mmCIF file of C-alpha atoms in Angstrom:
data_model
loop_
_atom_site.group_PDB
_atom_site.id
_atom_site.type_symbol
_atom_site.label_atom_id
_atom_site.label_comp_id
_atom_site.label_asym_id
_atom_site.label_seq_id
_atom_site.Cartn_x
_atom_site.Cartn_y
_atom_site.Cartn_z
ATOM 1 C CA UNK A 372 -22.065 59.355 -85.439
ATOM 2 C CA UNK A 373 -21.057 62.332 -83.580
ATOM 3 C CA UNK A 374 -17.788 64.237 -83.425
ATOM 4 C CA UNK A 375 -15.630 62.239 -81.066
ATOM 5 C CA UNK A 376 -14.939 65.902 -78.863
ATOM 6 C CA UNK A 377 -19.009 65.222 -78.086
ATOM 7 C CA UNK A 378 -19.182 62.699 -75.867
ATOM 8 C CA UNK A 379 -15.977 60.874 -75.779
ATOM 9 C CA UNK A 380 -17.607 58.113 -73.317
ATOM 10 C CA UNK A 381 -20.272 57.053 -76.420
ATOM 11 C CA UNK A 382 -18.079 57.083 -79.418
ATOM 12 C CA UNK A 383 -18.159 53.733 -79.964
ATOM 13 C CA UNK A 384 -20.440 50.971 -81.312
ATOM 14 C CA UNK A 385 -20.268 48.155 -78.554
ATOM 15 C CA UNK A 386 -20.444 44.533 -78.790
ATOM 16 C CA UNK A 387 -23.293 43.918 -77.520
ATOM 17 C CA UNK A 388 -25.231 46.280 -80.219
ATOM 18 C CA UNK A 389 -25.320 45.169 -83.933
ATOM 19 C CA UNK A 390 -21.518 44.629 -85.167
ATOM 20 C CA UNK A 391 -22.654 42.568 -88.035
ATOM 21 C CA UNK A 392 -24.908 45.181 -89.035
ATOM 22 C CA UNK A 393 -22.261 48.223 -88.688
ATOM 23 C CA UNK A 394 -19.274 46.246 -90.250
ATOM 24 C CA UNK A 395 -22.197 45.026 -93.453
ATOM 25 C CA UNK A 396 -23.165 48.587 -93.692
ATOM 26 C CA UNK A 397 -19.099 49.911 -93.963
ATOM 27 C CA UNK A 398 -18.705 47.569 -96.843
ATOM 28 C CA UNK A 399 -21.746 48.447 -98.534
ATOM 29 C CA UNK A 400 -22.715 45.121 -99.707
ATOM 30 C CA UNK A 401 -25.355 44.963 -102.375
ATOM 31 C CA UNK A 402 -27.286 41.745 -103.494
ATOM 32 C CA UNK A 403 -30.032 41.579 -106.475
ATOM 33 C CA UNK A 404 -31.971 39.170 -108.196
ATOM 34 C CA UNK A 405 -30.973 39.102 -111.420
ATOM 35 C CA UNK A 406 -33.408 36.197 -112.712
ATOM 36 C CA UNK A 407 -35.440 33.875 -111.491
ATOM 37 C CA UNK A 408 -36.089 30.867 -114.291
ATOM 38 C CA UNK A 409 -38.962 28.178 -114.530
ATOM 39 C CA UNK A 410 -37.448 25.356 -116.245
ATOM 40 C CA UNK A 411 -38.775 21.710 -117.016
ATOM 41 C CA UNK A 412 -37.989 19.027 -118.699
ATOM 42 C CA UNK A 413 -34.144 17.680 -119.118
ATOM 43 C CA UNK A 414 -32.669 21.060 -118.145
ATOM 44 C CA UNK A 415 -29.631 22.515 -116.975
ATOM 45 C CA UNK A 416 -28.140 25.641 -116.476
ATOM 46 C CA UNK A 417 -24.684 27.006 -115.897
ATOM 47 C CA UNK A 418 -23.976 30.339 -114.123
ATOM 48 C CA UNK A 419 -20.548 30.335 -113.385
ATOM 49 C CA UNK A 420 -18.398 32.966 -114.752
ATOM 50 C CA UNK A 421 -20.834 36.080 -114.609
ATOM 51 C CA UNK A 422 -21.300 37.119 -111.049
ATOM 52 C CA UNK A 423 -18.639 37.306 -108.429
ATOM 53 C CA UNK A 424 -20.856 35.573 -105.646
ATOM 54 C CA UNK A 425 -24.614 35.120 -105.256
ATOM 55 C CA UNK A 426 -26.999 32.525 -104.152
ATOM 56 C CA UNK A 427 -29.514 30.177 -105.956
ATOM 57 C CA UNK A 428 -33.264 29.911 -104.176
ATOM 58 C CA UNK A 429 -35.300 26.810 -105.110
ATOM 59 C CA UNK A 430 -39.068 28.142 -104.584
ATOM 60 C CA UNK A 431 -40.881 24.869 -106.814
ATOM 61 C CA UNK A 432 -39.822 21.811 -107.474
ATOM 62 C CA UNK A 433 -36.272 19.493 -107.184
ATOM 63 C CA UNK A 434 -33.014 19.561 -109.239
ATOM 64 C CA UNK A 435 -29.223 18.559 -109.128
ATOM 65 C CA UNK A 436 -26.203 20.435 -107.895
ATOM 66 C CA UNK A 437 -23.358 20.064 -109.731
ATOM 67 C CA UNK A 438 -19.599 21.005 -108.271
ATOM 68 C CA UNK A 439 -16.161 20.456 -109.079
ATOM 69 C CA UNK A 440 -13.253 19.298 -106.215
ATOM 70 C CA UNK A 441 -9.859 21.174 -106.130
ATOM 71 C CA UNK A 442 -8.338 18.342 -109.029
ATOM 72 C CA UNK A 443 -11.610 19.505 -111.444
ATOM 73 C CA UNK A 444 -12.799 15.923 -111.200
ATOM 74 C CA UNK A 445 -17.180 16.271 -110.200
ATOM 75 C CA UNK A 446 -18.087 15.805 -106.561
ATOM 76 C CA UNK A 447 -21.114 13.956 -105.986
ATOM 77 C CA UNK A 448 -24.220 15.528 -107.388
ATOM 78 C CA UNK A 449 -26.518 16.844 -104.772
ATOM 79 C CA UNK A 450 -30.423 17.160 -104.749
ATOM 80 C CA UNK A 451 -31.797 20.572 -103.771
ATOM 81 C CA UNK A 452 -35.656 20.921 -103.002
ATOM 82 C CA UNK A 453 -37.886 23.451 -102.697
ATOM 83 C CA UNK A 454 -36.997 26.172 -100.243
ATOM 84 C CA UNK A 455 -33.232 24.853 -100.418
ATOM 85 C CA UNK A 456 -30.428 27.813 -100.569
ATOM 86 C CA UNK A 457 -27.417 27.773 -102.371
ATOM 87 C CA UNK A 458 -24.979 30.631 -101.225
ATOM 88 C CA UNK A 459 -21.715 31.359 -103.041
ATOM 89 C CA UNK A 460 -19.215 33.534 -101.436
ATOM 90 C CA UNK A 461 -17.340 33.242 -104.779
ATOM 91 C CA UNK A 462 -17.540 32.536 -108.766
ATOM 92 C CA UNK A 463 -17.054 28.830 -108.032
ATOM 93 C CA UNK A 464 -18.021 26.587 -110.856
ATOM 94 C CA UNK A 465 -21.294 24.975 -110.414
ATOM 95 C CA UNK A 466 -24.205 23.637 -112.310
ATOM 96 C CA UNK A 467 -28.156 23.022 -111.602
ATOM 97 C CA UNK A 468 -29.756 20.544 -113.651
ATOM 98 C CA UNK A 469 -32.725 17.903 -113.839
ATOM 99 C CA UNK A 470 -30.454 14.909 -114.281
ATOM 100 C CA UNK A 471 -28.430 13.461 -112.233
ATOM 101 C CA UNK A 472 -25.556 13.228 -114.804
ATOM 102 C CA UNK A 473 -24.454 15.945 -117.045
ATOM 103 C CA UNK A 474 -24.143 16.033 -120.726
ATOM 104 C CA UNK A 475 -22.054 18.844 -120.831
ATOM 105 C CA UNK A 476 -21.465 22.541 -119.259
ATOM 106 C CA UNK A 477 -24.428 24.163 -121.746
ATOM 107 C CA UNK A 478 -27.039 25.893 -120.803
ATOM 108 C CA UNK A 479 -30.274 24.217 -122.072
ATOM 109 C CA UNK A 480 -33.419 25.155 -120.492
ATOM 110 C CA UNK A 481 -35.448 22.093 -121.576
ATOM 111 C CA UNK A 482 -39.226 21.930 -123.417
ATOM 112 C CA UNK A 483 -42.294 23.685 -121.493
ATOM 113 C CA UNK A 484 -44.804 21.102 -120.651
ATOM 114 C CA UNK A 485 -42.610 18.368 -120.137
ATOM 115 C CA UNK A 486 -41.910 16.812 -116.858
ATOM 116 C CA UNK A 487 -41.436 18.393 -113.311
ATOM 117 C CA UNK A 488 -41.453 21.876 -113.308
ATOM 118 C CA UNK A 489 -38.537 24.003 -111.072
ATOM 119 C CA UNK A 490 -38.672 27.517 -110.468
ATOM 120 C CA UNK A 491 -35.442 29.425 -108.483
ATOM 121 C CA UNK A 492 -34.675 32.504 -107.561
ATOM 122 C CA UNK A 493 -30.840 33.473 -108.578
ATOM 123 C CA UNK A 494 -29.231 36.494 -107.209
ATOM 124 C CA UNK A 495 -25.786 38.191 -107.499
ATOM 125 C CA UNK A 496 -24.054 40.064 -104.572
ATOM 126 C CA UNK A 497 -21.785 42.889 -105.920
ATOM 127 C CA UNK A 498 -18.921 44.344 -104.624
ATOM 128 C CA UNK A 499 -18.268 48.033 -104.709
ATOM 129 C CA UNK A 500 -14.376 47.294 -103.779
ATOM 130 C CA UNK A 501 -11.711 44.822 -103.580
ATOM 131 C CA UNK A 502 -11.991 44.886 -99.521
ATOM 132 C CA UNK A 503 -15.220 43.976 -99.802
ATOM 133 C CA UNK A 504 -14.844 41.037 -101.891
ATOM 134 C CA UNK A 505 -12.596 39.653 -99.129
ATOM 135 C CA UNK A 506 -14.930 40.293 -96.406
ATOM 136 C CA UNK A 507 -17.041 38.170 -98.029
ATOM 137 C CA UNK A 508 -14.528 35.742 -98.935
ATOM 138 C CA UNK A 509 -13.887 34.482 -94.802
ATOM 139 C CA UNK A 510 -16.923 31.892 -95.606
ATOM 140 C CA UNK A 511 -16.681 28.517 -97.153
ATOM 141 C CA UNK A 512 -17.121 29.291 -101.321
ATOM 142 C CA UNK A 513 -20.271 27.526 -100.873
ATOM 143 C CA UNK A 514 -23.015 26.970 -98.640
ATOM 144 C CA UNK A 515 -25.792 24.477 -99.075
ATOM 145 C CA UNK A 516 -28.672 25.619 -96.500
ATOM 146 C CA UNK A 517 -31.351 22.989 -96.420
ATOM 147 C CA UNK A 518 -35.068 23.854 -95.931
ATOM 148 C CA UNK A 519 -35.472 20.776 -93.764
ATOM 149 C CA UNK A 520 -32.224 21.509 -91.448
ATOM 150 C CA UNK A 521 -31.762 24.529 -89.430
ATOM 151 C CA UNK A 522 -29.543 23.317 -86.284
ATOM 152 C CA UNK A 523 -28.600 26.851 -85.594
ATOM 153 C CA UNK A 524 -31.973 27.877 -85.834
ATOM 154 C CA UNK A 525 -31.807 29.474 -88.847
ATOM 155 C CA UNK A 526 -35.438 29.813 -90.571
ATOM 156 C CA UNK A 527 -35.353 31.267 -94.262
ATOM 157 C CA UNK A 528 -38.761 29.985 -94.431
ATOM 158 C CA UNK A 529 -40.577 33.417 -94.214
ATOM 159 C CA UNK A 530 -37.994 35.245 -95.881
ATOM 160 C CA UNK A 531 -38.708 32.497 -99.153
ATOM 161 C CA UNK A 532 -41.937 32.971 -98.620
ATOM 162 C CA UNK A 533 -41.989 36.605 -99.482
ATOM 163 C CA UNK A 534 -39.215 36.509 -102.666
ATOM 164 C CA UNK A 535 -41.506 34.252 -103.754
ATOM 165 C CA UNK A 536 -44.907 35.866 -103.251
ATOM 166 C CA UNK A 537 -42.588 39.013 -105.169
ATOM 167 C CA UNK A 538 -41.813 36.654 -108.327
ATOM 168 C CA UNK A 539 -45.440 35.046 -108.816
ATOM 169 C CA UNK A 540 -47.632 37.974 -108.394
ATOM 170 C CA UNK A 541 -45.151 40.696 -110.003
ATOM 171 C CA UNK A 542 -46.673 43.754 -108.291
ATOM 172 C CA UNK A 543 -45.409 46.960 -108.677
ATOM 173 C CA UNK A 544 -41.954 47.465 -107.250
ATOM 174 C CA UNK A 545 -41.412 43.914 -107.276
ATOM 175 C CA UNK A 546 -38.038 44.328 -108.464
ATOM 176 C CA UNK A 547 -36.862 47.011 -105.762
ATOM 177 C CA UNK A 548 -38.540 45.024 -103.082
ATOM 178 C CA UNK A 549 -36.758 41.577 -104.451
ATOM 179 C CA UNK A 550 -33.468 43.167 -104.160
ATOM 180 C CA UNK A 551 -34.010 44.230 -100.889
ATOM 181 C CA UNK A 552 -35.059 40.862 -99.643
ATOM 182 C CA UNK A 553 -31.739 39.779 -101.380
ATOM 183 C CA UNK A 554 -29.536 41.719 -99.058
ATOM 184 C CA UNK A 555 -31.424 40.599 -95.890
ATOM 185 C CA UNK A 556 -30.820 36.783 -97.286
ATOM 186 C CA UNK A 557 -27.056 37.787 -97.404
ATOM 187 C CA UNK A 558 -27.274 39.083 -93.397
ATOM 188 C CA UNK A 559 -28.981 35.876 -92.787
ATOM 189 C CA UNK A 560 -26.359 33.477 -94.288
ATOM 190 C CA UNK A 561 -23.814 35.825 -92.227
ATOM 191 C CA UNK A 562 -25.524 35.550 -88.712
ATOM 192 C CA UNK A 563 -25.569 31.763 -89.773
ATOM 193 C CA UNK A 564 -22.154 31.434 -90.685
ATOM 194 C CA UNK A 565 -21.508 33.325 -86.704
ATOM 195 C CA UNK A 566 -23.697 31.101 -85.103
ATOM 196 C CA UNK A 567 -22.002 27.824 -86.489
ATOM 197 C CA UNK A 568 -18.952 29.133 -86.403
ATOM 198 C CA UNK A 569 -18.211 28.443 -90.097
ATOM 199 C CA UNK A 570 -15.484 31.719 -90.200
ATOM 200 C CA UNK A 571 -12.469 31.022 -89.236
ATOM 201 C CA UNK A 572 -10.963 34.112 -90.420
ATOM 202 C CA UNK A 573 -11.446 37.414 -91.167
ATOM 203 C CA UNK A 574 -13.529 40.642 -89.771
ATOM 204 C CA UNK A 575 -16.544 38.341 -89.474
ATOM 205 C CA UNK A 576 -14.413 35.546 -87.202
ATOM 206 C CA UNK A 577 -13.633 38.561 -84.702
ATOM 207 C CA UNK A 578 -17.238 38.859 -84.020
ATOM 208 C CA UNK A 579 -16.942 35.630 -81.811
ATOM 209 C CA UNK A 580 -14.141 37.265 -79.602
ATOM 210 C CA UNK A 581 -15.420 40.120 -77.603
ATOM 211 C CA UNK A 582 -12.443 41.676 -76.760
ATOM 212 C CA UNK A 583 -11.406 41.186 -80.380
ATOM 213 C CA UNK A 584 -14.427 42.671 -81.474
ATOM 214 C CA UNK A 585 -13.974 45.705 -79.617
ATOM 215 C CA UNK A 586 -10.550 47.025 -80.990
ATOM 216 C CA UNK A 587 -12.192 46.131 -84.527
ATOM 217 C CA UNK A 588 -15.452 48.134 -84.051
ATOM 218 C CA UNK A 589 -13.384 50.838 -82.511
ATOM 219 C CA UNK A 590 -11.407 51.084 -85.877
ATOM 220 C CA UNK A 591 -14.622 51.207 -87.891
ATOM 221 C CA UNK A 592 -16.522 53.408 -85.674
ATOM 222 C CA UNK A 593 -13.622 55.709 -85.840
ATOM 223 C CA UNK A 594 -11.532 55.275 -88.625
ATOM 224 C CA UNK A 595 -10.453 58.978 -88.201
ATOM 225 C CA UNK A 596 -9.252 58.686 -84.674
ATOM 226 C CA UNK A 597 -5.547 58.817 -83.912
ATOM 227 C CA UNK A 598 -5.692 55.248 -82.957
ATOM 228 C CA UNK A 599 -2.448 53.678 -81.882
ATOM 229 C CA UNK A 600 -1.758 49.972 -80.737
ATOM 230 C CA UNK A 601 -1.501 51.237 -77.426
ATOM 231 C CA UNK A 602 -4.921 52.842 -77.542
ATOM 232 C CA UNK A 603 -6.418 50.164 -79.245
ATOM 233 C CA UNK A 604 -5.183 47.627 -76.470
ATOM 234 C CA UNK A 605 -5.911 49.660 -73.943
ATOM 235 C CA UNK A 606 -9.512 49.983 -75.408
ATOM 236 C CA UNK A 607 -9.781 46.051 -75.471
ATOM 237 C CA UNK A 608 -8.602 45.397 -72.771
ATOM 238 C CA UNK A 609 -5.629 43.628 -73.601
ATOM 239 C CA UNK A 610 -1.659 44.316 -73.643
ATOM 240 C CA UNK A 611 -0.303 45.597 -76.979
ATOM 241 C CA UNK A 612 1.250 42.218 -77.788
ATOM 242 C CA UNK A 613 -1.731 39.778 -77.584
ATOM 243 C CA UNK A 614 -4.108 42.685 -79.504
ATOM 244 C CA UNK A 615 -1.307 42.352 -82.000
ATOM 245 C CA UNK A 616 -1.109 38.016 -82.056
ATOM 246 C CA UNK A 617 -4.991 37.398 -81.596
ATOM 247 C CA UNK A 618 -5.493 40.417 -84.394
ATOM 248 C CA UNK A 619 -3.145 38.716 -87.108
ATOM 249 C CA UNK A 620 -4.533 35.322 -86.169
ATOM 250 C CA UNK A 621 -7.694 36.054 -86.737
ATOM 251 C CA UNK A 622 -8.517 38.975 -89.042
ATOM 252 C CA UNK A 623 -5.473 38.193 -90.463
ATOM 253 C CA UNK A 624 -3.835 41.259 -90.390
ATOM 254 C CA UNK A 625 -2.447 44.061 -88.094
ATOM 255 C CA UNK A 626 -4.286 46.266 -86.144
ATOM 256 C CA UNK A 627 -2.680 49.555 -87.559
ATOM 257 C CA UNK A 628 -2.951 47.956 -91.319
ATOM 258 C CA UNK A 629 -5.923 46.871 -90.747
ATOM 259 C CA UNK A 630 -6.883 50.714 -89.528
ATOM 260 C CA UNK A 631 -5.145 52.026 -92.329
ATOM 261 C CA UNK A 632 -7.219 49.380 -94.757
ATOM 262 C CA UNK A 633 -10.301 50.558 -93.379
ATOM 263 C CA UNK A 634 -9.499 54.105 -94.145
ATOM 264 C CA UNK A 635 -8.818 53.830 -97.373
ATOM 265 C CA UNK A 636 -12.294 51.694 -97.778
ATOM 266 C CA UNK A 637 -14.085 54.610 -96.192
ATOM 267 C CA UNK A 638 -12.178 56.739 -98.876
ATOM 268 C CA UNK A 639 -12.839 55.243 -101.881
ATOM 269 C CA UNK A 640 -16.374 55.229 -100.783
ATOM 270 C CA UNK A 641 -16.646 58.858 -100.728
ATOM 271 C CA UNK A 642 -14.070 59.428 -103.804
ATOM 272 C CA UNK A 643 -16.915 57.574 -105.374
ATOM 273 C CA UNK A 644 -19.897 58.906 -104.356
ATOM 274 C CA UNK A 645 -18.470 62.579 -105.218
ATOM 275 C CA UNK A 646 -19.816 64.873 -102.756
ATOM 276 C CA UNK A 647 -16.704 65.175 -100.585
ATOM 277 C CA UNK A 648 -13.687 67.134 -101.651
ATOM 278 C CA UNK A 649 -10.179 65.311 -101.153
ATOM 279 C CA UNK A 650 -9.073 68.055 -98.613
ATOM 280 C CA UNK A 651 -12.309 67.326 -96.742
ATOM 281 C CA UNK A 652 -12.147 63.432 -96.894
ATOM 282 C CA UNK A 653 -8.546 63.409 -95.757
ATOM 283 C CA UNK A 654 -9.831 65.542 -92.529
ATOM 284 C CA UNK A 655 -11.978 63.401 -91.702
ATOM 285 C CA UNK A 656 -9.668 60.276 -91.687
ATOM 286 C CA UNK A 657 -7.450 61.553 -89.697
ATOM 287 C CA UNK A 658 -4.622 62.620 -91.960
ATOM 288 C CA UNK A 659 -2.981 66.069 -92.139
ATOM 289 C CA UNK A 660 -3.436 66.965 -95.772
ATOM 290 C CA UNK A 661 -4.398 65.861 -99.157
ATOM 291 C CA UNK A 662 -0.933 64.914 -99.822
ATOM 292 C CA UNK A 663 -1.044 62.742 -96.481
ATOM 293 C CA UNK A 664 -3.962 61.136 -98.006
ATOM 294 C CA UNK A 665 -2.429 60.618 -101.497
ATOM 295 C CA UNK A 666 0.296 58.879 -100.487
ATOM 296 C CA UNK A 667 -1.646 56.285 -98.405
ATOM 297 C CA UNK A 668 -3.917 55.733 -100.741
ATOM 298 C CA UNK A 669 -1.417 55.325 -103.482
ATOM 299 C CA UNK A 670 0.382 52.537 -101.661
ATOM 300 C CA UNK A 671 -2.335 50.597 -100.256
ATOM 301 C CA UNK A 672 -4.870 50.989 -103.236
ATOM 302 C CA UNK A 673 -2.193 51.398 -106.284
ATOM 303 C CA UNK A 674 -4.081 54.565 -107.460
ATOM 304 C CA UNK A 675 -4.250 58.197 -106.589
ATOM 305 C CA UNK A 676 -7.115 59.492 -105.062
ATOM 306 C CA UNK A 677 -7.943 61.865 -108.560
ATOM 307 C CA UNK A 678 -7.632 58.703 -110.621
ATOM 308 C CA UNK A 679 -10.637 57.302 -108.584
ATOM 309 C CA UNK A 680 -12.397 60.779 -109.195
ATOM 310 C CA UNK A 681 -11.818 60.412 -113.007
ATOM 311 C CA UNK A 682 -13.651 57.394 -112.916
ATOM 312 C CA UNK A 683 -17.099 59.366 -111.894
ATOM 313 C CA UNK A 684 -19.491 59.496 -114.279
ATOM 314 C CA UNK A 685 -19.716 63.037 -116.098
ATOM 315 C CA UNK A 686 -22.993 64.749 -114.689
ATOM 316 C CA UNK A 687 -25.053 65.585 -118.322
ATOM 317 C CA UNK A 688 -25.113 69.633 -118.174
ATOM 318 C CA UNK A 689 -28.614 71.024 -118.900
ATOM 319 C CA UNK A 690 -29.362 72.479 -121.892
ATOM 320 C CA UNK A 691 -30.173 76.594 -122.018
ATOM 321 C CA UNK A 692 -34.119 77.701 -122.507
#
């Protein structure tokens, strides 16, 4: 993006562009596949408790999903098929299995060769920080996408098609090109969740209110700017007190915290990636000095900005000829 000074009338991403992709990009999201078991036999499996959120593919065969209500008593079991997709937006406890009924919560991946074989693909979705885990977190901790159902006209068919053409034949770069398919599933369970209207709150919900929408894309094309409610309002097109109730009922937050949130996302980002120097970063988000910086990161994120530094890896120095 270029300096706002410019071309002040084109600083900002519009509506009617890609928000989903410009708001999934500022998080910087990242999905993988992290296995993708062929079980048979009287199986199950438990992955709860190791990833923060991911999703479970069925590419061959059928098995049961297993779920826990609020109280910790078991829901209903429910039968997944081939091409089904299980999305969690969470670590929610869950369980796939052959039988109906469980025996207990171990993993057991049954005897080759006997009975109906399933094959899945299971990925995790990582979070590089907190905010991002709560971006995420405006959908329902779980999402059960049938193969046979897409009212929205949502089609994961293709998209299955190829993971799974990645897992049988195992070609080079399978693993790279797996991943990436992962993180296009996760933007596909996210333009399905706007379609249906499935967010209620959050970032994502403000995508379904145009003028909304704009005062939040204004904030993330230009974290930097010397927004103020006024200006955001004004930008919106809306008076400074209905920006402020439609902001906090719907992304759940102020405008100017929000802004102030989104800076310090963008600044971790770049404390972490290590090519930026503090004086540099703080420019750049709009503050007058490091110390400006400091302080508002060390009230929003708890930390100083050099304690995220000291977290960098140390780069190995090379050894003399």
């Amino acid at each position: 993006m270029g300096d706002i000074s410019e071309n002040p009338e084109n600083m900002f991403i519009h509506p009617e562009n890609d928000p989903l992709s410009e708001v999934f990009a500022y998080y910087s999201l990242k999905a993988r596949v992290y296995s993708t078991p062929q079980v048979c036999g009287a199986w199950q499996l438990n992955p709860s408790g190791v990833h923060a959120a991911g999703f479970h593919l069925i590419m061959e065969g059928t098995c049961w999903l297993h779920t826990r209500s609020d109280d910790g008593a078991l829901d209903m079991p429910v039968l997944l098929e081939a091409g089904d997709l299980v999305f969690l937006s969470e670590d929610v406890w869950h369980m796939l299995s052959a039988q109906i009924q469980l025996e207990d919560e171990l993993n057991d991946f049954g005897e080759v060769g006997s009975g109906e074989t399933t094959s899945m693909i299971c990925g995790a979705i990582e979070f590089p920080t907190a905010a991002a885990a709560g971006f995420l977190g405006a959908l329902p901790a779980l999402l059960h996408l049938r193969a046979t159902s897409r009212p929205d006209g949502l089609d994961l068919a293709t998209l299955s098609s190829l993971m799974c053409l990645e897992v049988e034949t195992r070609q080079p770069g399978h693993s790279l090109i797996l991943d990436r398919l992962s993180e296009v599933l996760v933007l596909q369970v996210l333009r399905h969740a706007l379609k249906t209207r499935i967010v209620r709150r959050g970032v994502l919900a403000a995508m379904t209110e145009p003028r909304l929408l704009s005062a939040v894309l204004a904030i993330y094309s230009q974290p930097g700017h010397p927004w103020s409610l006024e200006s955001l309002a004004r930008h919106a097109g809306l008076s400074r007190s209905i920006l402020s109730q439609r902001f906090l009922e719907i992304v759940g937050d102020s405008p100017m915290h929000h802004l102030a949130e989104v800076r310090m996302i963008r600044a971790e980002q770049w404390l972490m990636e290590g090519r930026l120097s503090t004086a540099t970063i703080a420019e750049r988000l709009g503050y007058a000095d490091e110390a400006s910086l400091g302080r508002a990161f060390k009230r929003i994120r708890g930390v100083s900005p050099g304690h995220v530094r000291r977290r960098l890896p140390v780069e190995p120095q090379s050894r003399p000829h």
